[in-house]
CSV table of C-alpha atoms in Angstrom, one decimal:
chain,number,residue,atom,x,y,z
A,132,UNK,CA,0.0,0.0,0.0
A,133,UNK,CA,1.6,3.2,-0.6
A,134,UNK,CA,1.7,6.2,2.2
A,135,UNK,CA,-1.8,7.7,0.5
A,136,UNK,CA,-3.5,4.6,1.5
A,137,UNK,CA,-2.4,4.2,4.9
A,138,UNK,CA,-3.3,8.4,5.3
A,139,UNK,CA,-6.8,7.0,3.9
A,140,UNK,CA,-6.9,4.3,6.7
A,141,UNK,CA,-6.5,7.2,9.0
A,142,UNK,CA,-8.7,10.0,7.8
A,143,UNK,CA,-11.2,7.2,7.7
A,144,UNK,CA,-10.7,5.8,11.5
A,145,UNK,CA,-10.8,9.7,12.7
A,146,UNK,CA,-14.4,9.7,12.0
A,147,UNK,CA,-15.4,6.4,13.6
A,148,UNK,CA,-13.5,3.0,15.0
A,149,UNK,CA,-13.8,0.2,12.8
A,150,UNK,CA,-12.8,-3.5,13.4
A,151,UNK,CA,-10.2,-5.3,11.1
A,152,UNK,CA,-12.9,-6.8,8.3
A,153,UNK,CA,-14.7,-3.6,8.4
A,154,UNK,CA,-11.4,-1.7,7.5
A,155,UNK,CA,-10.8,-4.6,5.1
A,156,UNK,CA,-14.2,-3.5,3.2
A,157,UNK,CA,-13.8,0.2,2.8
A,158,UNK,CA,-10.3,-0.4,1.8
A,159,UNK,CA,-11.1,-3.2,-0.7
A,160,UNK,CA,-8.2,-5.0,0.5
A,161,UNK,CA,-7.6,-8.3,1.8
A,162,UNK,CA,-7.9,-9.2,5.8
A,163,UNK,CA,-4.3,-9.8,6.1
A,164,UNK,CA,-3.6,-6.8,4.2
A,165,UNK,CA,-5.8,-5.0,6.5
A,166,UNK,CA,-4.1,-6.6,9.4
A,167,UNK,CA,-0.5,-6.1,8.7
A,168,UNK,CA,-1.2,-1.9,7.7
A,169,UNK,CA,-3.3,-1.6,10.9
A,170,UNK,CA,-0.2,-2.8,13.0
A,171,UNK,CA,2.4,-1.2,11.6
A,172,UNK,CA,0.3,2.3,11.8
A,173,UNK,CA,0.0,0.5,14.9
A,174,UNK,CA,3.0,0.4,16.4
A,175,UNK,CA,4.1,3.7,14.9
A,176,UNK,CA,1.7,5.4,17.7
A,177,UNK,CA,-0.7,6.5,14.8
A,178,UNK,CA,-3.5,4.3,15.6
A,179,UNK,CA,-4.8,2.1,19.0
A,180,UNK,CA,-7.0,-0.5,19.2
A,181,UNK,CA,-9.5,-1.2,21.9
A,182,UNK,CA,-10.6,-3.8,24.2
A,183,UNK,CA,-13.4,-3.9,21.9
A,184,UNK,CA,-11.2,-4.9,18.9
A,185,UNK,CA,-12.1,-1.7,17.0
A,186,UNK,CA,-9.0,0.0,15.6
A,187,UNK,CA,-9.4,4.3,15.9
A,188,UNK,CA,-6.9,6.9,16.0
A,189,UNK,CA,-4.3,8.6,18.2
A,190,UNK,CA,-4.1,12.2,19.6
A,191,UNK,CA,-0.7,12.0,17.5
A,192,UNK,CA,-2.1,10.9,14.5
A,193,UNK,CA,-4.6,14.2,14.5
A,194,UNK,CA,-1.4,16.3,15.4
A,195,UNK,CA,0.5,14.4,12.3
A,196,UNK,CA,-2.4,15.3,9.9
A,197,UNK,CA,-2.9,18.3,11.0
A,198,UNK,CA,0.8,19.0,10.0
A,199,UNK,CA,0.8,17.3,7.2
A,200,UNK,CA,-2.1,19.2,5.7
A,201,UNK,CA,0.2,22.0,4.9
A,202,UNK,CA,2.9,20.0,3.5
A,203,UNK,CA,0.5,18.6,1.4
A,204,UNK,CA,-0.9,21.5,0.2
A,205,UNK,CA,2.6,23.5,-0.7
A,206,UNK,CA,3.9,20.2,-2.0
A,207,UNK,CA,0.3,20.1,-4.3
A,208,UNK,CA,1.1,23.8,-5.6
A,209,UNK,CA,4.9,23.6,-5.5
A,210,UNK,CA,5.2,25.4,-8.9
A,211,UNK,CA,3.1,28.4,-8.1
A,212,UNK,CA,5.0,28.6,-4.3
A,213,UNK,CA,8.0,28.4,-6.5
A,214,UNK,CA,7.5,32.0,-7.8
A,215,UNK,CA,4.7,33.6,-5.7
A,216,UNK,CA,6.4,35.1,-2.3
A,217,UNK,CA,4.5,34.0,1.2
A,218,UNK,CA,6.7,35.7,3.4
A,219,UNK,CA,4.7,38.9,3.8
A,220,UNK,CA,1.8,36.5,5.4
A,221,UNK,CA,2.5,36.2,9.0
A,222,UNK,CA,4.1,33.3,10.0
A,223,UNK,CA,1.0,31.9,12.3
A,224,UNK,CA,-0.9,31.7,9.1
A,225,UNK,CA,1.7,30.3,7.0
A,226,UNK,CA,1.8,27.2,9.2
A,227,UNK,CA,-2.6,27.2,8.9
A,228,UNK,CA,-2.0,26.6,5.0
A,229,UNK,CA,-3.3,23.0,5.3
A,230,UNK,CA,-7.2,25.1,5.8
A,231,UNK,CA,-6.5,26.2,1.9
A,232,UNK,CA,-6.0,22.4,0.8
A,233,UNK,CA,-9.6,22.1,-0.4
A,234,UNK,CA,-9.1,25.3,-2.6
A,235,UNK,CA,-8.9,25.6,-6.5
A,236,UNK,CA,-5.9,27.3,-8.0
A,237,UNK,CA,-7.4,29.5,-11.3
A,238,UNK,CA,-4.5,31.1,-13.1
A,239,UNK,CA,-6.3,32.8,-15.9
A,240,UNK,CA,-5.7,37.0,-14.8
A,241,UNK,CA,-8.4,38.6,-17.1
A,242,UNK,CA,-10.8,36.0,-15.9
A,243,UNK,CA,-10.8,36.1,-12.3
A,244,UNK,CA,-10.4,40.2,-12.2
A,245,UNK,CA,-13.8,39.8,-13.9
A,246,UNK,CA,-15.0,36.9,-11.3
A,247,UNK,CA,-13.9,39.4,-8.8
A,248,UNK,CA,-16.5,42.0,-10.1
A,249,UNK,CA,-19.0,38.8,-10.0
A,250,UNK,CA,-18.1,38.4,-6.5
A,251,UNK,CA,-18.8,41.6,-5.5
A,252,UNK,CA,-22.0,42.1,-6.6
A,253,UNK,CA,-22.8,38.4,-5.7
A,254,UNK,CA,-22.7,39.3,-1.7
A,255,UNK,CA,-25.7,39.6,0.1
A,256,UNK,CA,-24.0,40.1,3.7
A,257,UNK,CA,-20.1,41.2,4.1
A,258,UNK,CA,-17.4,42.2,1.5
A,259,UNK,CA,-14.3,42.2,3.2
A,260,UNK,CA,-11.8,43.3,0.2
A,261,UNK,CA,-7.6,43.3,1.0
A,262,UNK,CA,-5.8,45.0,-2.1
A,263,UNK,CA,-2.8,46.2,-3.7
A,264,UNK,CA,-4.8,47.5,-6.5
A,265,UNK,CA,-7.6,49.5,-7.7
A,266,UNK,CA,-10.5,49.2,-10.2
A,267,UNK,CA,-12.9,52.2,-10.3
A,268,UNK,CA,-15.6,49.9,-11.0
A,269,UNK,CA,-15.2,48.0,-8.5
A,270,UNK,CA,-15.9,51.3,-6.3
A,271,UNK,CA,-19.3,52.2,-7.5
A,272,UNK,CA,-20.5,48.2,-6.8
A,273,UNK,CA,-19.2,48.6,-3.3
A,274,UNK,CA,-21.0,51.8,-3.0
A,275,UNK,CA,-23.9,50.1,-4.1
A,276,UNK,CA,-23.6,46.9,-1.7
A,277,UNK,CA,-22.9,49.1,1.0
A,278,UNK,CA,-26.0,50.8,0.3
A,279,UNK,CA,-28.0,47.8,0.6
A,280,UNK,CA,-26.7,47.2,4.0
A,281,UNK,CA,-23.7,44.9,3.1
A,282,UNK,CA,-20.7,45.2,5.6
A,283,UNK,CA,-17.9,46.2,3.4
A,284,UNK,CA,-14.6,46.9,4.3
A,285,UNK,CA,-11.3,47.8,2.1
A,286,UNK,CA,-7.9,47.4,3.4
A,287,UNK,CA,-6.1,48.9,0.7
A,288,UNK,CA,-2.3,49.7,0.5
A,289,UNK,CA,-0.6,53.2,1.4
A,290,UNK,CA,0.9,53.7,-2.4
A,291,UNK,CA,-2.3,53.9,-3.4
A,292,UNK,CA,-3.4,57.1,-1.4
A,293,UNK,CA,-2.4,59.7,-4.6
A,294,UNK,CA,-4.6,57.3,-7.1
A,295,UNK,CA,-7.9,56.5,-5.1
A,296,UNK,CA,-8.0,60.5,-4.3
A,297,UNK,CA,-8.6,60.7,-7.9
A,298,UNK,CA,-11.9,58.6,-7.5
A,299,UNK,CA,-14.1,60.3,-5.9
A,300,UNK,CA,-16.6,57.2,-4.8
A,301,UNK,CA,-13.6,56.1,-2.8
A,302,UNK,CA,-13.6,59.4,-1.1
A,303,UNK,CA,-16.8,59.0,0.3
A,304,UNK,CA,-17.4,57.7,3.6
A,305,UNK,CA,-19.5,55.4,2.0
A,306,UNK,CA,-18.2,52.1,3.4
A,307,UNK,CA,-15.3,51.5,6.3
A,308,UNK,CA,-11.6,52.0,4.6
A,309,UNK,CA,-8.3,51.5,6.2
A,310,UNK,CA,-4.9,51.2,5.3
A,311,UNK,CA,-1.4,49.4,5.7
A,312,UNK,CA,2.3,50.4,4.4
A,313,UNK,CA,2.0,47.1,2.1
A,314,UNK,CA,-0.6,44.3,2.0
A,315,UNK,CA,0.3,40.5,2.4
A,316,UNK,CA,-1.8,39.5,-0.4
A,317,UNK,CA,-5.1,40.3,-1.9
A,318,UNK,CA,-7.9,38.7,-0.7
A,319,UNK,CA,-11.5,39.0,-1.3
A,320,UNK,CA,-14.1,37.3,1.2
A,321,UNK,CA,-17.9,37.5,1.1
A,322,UNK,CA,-20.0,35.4,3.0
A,323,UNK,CA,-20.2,32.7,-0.6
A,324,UNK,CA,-16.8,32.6,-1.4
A,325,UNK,CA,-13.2,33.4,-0.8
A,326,UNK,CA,-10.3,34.5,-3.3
A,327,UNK,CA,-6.8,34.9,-2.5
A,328,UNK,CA,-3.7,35.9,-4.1
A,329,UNK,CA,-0.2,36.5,-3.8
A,330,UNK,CA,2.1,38.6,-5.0
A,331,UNK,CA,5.5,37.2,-7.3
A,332,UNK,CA,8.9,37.1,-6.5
A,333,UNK,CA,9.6,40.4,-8.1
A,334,UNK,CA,6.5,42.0,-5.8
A,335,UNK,CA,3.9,42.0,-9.1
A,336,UNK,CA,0.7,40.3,-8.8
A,337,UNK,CA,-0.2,37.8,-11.9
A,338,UNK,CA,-3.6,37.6,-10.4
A,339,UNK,CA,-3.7,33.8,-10.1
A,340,UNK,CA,-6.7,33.4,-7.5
A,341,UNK,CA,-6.6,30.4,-4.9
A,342,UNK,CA,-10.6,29.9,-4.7
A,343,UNK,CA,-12.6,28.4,-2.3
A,344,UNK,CA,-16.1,28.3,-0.8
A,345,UNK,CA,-15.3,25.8,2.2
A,346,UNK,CA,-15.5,26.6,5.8
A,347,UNK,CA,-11.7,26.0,6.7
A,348,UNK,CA,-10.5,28.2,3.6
A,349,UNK,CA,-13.2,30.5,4.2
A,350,UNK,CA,-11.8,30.8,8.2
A,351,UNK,CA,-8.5,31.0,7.4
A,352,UNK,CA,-8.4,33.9,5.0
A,353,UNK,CA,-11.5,35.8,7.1
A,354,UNK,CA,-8.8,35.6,10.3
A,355,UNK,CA,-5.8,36.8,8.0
A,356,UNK,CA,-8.1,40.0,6.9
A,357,UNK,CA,-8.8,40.8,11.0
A,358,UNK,CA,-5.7,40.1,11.7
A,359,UNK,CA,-4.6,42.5,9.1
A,360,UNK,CA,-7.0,45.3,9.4
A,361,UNK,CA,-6.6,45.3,13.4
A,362,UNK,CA,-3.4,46.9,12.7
A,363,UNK,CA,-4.7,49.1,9.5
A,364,UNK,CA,-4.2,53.0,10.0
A,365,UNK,CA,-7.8,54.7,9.8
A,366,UNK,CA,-8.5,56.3,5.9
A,367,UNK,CA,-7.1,59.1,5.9
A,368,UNK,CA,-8.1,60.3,2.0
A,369,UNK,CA,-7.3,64.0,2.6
A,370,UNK,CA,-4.3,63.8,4.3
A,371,UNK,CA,-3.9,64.3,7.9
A,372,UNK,CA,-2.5,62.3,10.9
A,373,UNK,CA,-2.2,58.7,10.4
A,374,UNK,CA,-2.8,57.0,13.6
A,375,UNK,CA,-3.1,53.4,14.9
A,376,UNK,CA,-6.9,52.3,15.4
A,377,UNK,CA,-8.1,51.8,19.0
Protein backbone atom coordinates (compact mmCIF):
# COMPACT_ATOMS: atom_id res chain seq x y z
CA UNK A 1 0.00 0.00 0.00
CA UNK A 2 1.56 3.24 -0.61
CA UNK A 3 1.66 6.25 2.24
CA UNK A 4 -1.82 7.67 0.51
CA UNK A 5 -3.47 4.56 1.48
CA UNK A 6 -2.36 4.21 4.90
CA UNK A 7 -3.35 8.37 5.29
CA UNK A 8 -6.82 6.96 3.92
CA UNK A 9 -6.86 4.30 6.73
CA UNK A 10 -6.55 7.20 8.96
CA UNK A 11 -8.67 9.97 7.82
CA UNK A 12 -11.25 7.15 7.73
CA UNK A 13 -10.75 5.80 11.53
CA UNK A 14 -10.84 9.67 12.67
CA UNK A 15 -14.38 9.69 12.03
CA UNK A 16 -15.42 6.39 13.63
CA UNK A 17 -13.48 3.01 15.04
CA UNK A 18 -13.81 0.22 12.76
CA UNK A 19 -12.82 -3.53 13.35
CA UNK A 20 -10.23 -5.25 11.07
CA UNK A 21 -12.89 -6.80 8.27
CA UNK A 22 -14.72 -3.57 8.36
CA UNK A 23 -11.45 -1.75 7.46
CA UNK A 24 -10.75 -4.57 5.09
CA UNK A 25 -14.18 -3.52 3.23
CA UNK A 26 -13.75 0.24 2.81
CA UNK A 27 -10.27 -0.43 1.76
CA UNK A 28 -11.13 -3.23 -0.71
CA UNK A 29 -8.18 -4.95 0.49
CA UNK A 30 -7.56 -8.35 1.84
CA UNK A 31 -7.94 -9.20 5.76
CA UNK A 32 -4.33 -9.77 6.08
CA UNK A 33 -3.59 -6.82 4.22
CA UNK A 34 -5.82 -4.99 6.49
CA UNK A 35 -4.14 -6.61 9.41
CA UNK A 36 -0.46 -6.15 8.69
CA UNK A 37 -1.20 -1.89 7.74
CA UNK A 38 -3.29 -1.57 10.94
CA UNK A 39 -0.22 -2.79 12.99
CA UNK A 40 2.35 -1.20 11.62
CA UNK A 41 0.32 2.27 11.76
CA UNK A 42 -0.02 0.55 14.91
CA UNK A 43 2.99 0.39 16.37
CA UNK A 44 4.13 3.70 14.87
CA UNK A 45 1.65 5.35 17.66
CA UNK A 46 -0.65 6.49 14.81
CA UNK A 47 -3.47 4.35 15.61
CA UNK A 48 -4.79 2.09 18.95
CA UNK A 49 -7.02 -0.54 19.23
CA UNK A 50 -9.50 -1.22 21.91
CA UNK A 51 -10.60 -3.76 24.17
CA UNK A 52 -13.43 -3.89 21.94
CA UNK A 53 -11.17 -4.93 18.93
CA UNK A 54 -12.09 -1.71 17.02
CA UNK A 55 -9.03 0.03 15.62
CA UNK A 56 -9.40 4.28 15.94
CA UNK A 57 -6.93 6.90 15.96
CA UNK A 58 -4.30 8.64 18.20
CA UNK A 59 -4.10 12.23 19.63
CA UNK A 60 -0.67 12.02 17.51
CA UNK A 61 -2.10 10.91 14.45
CA UNK A 62 -4.61 14.21 14.55
CA UNK A 63 -1.40 16.30 15.45
CA UNK A 64 0.50 14.41 12.30
CA UNK A 65 -2.43 15.31 9.91
CA UNK A 66 -2.93 18.32 11.00
CA UNK A 67 0.85 19.00 10.01
CA UNK A 68 0.79 17.32 7.19
CA UNK A 69 -2.10 19.16 5.65
CA UNK A 70 0.18 22.02 4.94
CA UNK A 71 2.94 20.04 3.52
CA UNK A 72 0.48 18.58 1.38
CA UNK A 73 -0.93 21.46 0.21
CA UNK A 74 2.58 23.48 -0.68
CA UNK A 75 3.93 20.24 -2.05
CA UNK A 76 0.29 20.12 -4.29
CA UNK A 77 1.07 23.78 -5.59
CA UNK A 78 4.87 23.57 -5.49
CA UNK A 79 5.19 25.42 -8.90
CA UNK A 80 3.14 28.40 -8.07
CA UNK A 81 5.00 28.62 -4.27
CA UNK A 82 7.97 28.38 -6.46
CA UNK A 83 7.52 32.02 -7.76
CA UNK A 84 4.70 33.58 -5.74
CA UNK A 85 6.41 35.11 -2.28
CA UNK A 86 4.45 34.00 1.15
CA UNK A 87 6.73 35.71 3.42
CA UNK A 88 4.68 38.94 3.76
CA UNK A 89 1.82 36.47 5.42
CA UNK A 90 2.47 36.23 8.97
CA UNK A 91 4.10 33.27 10.00
CA UNK A 92 1.02 31.93 12.35
CA UNK A 93 -0.94 31.73 9.09
CA UNK A 94 1.66 30.33 6.97
CA UNK A 95 1.81 27.24 9.21
CA UNK A 96 -2.59 27.20 8.88
CA UNK A 97 -1.98 26.63 4.99
CA UNK A 98 -3.26 23.01 5.30
CA UNK A 99 -7.15 25.14 5.79
CA UNK A 100 -6.53 26.19 1.85
CA UNK A 101 -6.04 22.41 0.79
CA UNK A 102 -9.57 22.06 -0.39
CA UNK A 103 -9.12 25.35 -2.62
CA UNK A 104 -8.87 25.62 -6.48
CA UNK A 105 -5.85 27.28 -8.03
CA UNK A 106 -7.37 29.54 -11.34
CA UNK A 107 -4.49 31.05 -13.05
CA UNK A 108 -6.29 32.83 -15.92
CA UNK A 109 -5.69 37.01 -14.80
CA UNK A 110 -8.39 38.58 -17.06
CA UNK A 111 -10.83 36.00 -15.90
CA UNK A 112 -10.75 36.09 -12.33
CA UNK A 113 -10.40 40.23 -12.23
CA UNK A 114 -13.77 39.80 -13.90
CA UNK A 115 -14.97 36.88 -11.25
CA UNK A 116 -13.86 39.43 -8.84
CA UNK A 117 -16.47 41.99 -10.08
CA UNK A 118 -18.99 38.78 -10.04
CA UNK A 119 -18.08 38.44 -6.50
CA UNK A 120 -18.78 41.59 -5.48
CA UNK A 121 -22.02 42.06 -6.55
CA UNK A 122 -22.84 38.41 -5.71
CA UNK A 123 -22.73 39.26 -1.70
CA UNK A 124 -25.68 39.65 0.11
CA UNK A 125 -23.98 40.06 3.70
CA UNK A 126 -20.12 41.21 4.05
CA UNK A 127 -17.43 42.22 1.52
CA UNK A 128 -14.26 42.22 3.18
CA UNK A 129 -11.77 43.29 0.17
CA UNK A 130 -7.63 43.28 0.96
CA UNK A 131 -5.81 44.97 -2.08
CA UNK A 132 -2.83 46.18 -3.71
CA UNK A 133 -4.75 47.45 -6.47
CA UNK A 134 -7.58 49.55 -7.70
CA UNK A 135 -10.54 49.17 -10.21
CA UNK A 136 -12.88 52.19 -10.28
CA UNK A 137 -15.59 49.93 -11.04
CA UNK A 138 -15.23 48.03 -8.49
CA UNK A 139 -15.90 51.32 -6.31
CA UNK A 140 -19.31 52.19 -7.51
CA UNK A 141 -20.48 48.19 -6.81
CA UNK A 142 -19.20 48.65 -3.29
CA UNK A 143 -20.99 51.85 -3.01
CA UNK A 144 -23.87 50.10 -4.13
CA UNK A 145 -23.64 46.89 -1.68
CA UNK A 146 -22.88 49.11 0.97
CA UNK A 147 -25.98 50.79 0.30
CA UNK A 148 -28.01 47.85 0.63
CA UNK A 149 -26.70 47.15 3.96
CA UNK A 150 -23.69 44.86 3.08
CA UNK A 151 -20.73 45.25 5.57
CA UNK A 152 -17.90 46.22 3.44
CA UNK A 153 -14.65 46.89 4.30
CA UNK A 154 -11.30 47.81 2.06
CA UNK A 155 -7.91 47.45 3.38
CA UNK A 156 -6.08 48.87 0.68
CA UNK A 157 -2.27 49.69 0.53
CA UNK A 158 -0.59 53.21 1.42
CA UNK A 159 0.87 53.71 -2.40
CA UNK A 160 -2.35 53.94 -3.37
CA UNK A 161 -3.43 57.07 -1.36
CA UNK A 162 -2.43 59.69 -4.60
CA UNK A 163 -4.56 57.31 -7.12
CA UNK A 164 -7.93 56.55 -5.12
CA UNK A 165 -7.97 60.46 -4.33
CA UNK A 166 -8.63 60.69 -7.92
CA UNK A 167 -11.86 58.59 -7.46
CA UNK A 168 -14.13 60.28 -5.89
CA UNK A 169 -16.58 57.24 -4.79
CA UNK A 170 -13.59 56.09 -2.84
CA UNK A 171 -13.56 59.44 -1.14
CA UNK A 172 -16.80 59.05 0.28
CA UNK A 173 -17.45 57.70 3.58
CA UNK A 174 -19.55 55.37 2.01
CA UNK A 175 -18.24 52.14 3.38
CA UNK A 176 -15.34 51.53 6.27
CA UNK A 177 -11.56 52.04 4.64
CA UNK A 178 -8.32 51.52 6.19
CA UNK A 179 -4.89 51.20 5.25
CA UNK A 180 -1.38 49.45 5.68
CA UNK A 181 2.25 50.40 4.42
CA UNK A 182 2.01 47.11 2.11
CA UNK A 183 -0.59 44.34 2.04
CA UNK A 184 0.34 40.50 2.41
CA UNK A 185 -1.78 39.52 -0.38
CA UNK A 186 -5.11 40.27 -1.88
CA UNK A 187 -7.89 38.71 -0.65
CA UNK A 188 -11.48 38.99 -1.27
CA UNK A 189 -14.10 37.28 1.17
CA UNK A 190 -17.93 37.47 1.12
CA UNK A 191 -19.98 35.39 2.98
CA UNK A 192 -20.24 32.72 -0.56
CA UNK A 193 -16.81 32.59 -1.41
CA UNK A 194 -13.22 33.41 -0.85
CA UNK A 195 -10.31 34.49 -3.32
CA UNK A 196 -6.79 34.85 -2.52
CA UNK A 197 -3.73 35.89 -4.15
CA UNK A 198 -0.21 36.54 -3.76
CA UNK A 199 2.09 38.55 -5.03
CA UNK A 200 5.45 37.24 -7.35
CA UNK A 201 8.92 37.15 -6.53
CA UNK A 202 9.63 40.41 -8.07
CA UNK A 203 6.50 41.95 -5.82
CA UNK A 204 3.95 41.98 -9.07
CA UNK A 205 0.67 40.29 -8.81
CA UNK A 206 -0.22 37.81 -11.93
CA UNK A 207 -3.59 37.56 -10.44
CA UNK A 208 -3.67 33.80 -10.07
CA UNK A 209 -6.69 33.40 -7.51
CA UNK A 210 -6.65 30.35 -4.93
CA UNK A 211 -10.65 29.93 -4.70
CA UNK A 212 -12.55 28.39 -2.33
CA UNK A 213 -16.06 28.34 -0.84
CA UNK A 214 -15.27 25.84 2.20
CA UNK A 215 -15.48 26.59 5.83
CA UNK A 216 -11.66 26.02 6.65
CA UNK A 217 -10.49 28.19 3.58
CA UNK A 218 -13.23 30.50 4.20
CA UNK A 219 -11.83 30.76 8.16
CA UNK A 220 -8.50 31.02 7.37
CA UNK A 221 -8.40 33.89 5.00
CA UNK A 222 -11.52 35.78 7.11
CA UNK A 223 -8.80 35.64 10.29
CA UNK A 224 -5.82 36.80 8.01
CA UNK A 225 -8.12 39.97 6.90
CA UNK A 226 -8.80 40.77 11.02
CA UNK A 227 -5.73 40.12 11.69
CA UNK A 228 -4.58 42.49 9.06
CA UNK A 229 -6.99 45.33 9.38
CA UNK A 230 -6.59 45.26 13.43
CA UNK A 231 -3.39 46.91 12.73
CA UNK A 232 -4.70 49.06 9.53
CA UNK A 233 -4.24 53.00 9.98
CA UNK A 234 -7.80 54.67 9.82
CA UNK A 235 -8.46 56.29 5.85
CA UNK A 236 -7.07 59.06 5.91
CA UNK A 237 -8.14 60.30 1.95
CA UNK A 238 -7.31 64.01 2.64
CA UNK A 239 -4.26 63.80 4.26
CA UNK A 240 -3.91 64.30 7.92
CA UNK A 241 -2.55 62.26 10.91
CA UNK A 242 -2.17 58.69 10.44
CA UNK A 243 -2.84 56.98 13.56
CA UNK A 244 -3.13 53.37 14.93
CA UNK A 245 -6.85 52.28 15.35
CA UNK A 246 -8.13 51.83 19.04
Amino acid sequence: MSSADRRRIIDELQMQSLKLNEVAKKMDITPTEAFRQLQRLTDAGLLEKTSEGRYRSTAYSRLILESSATLGFLSKHREYFRDHDASLIPPQFRVRFGELSKTVLLTEAVVNLNTSTEVFKNAEKRIDAMNEGHLKSNSQILKQQSMKGVKVRSLLQENMVDTLKEDPIVAERSWEKRTTPRVCAIVILTEKIVGIALPKLDGKMDYQVFEGTDPESMRWAGDLFEDQWNKARPWQPYGGPKTNPP
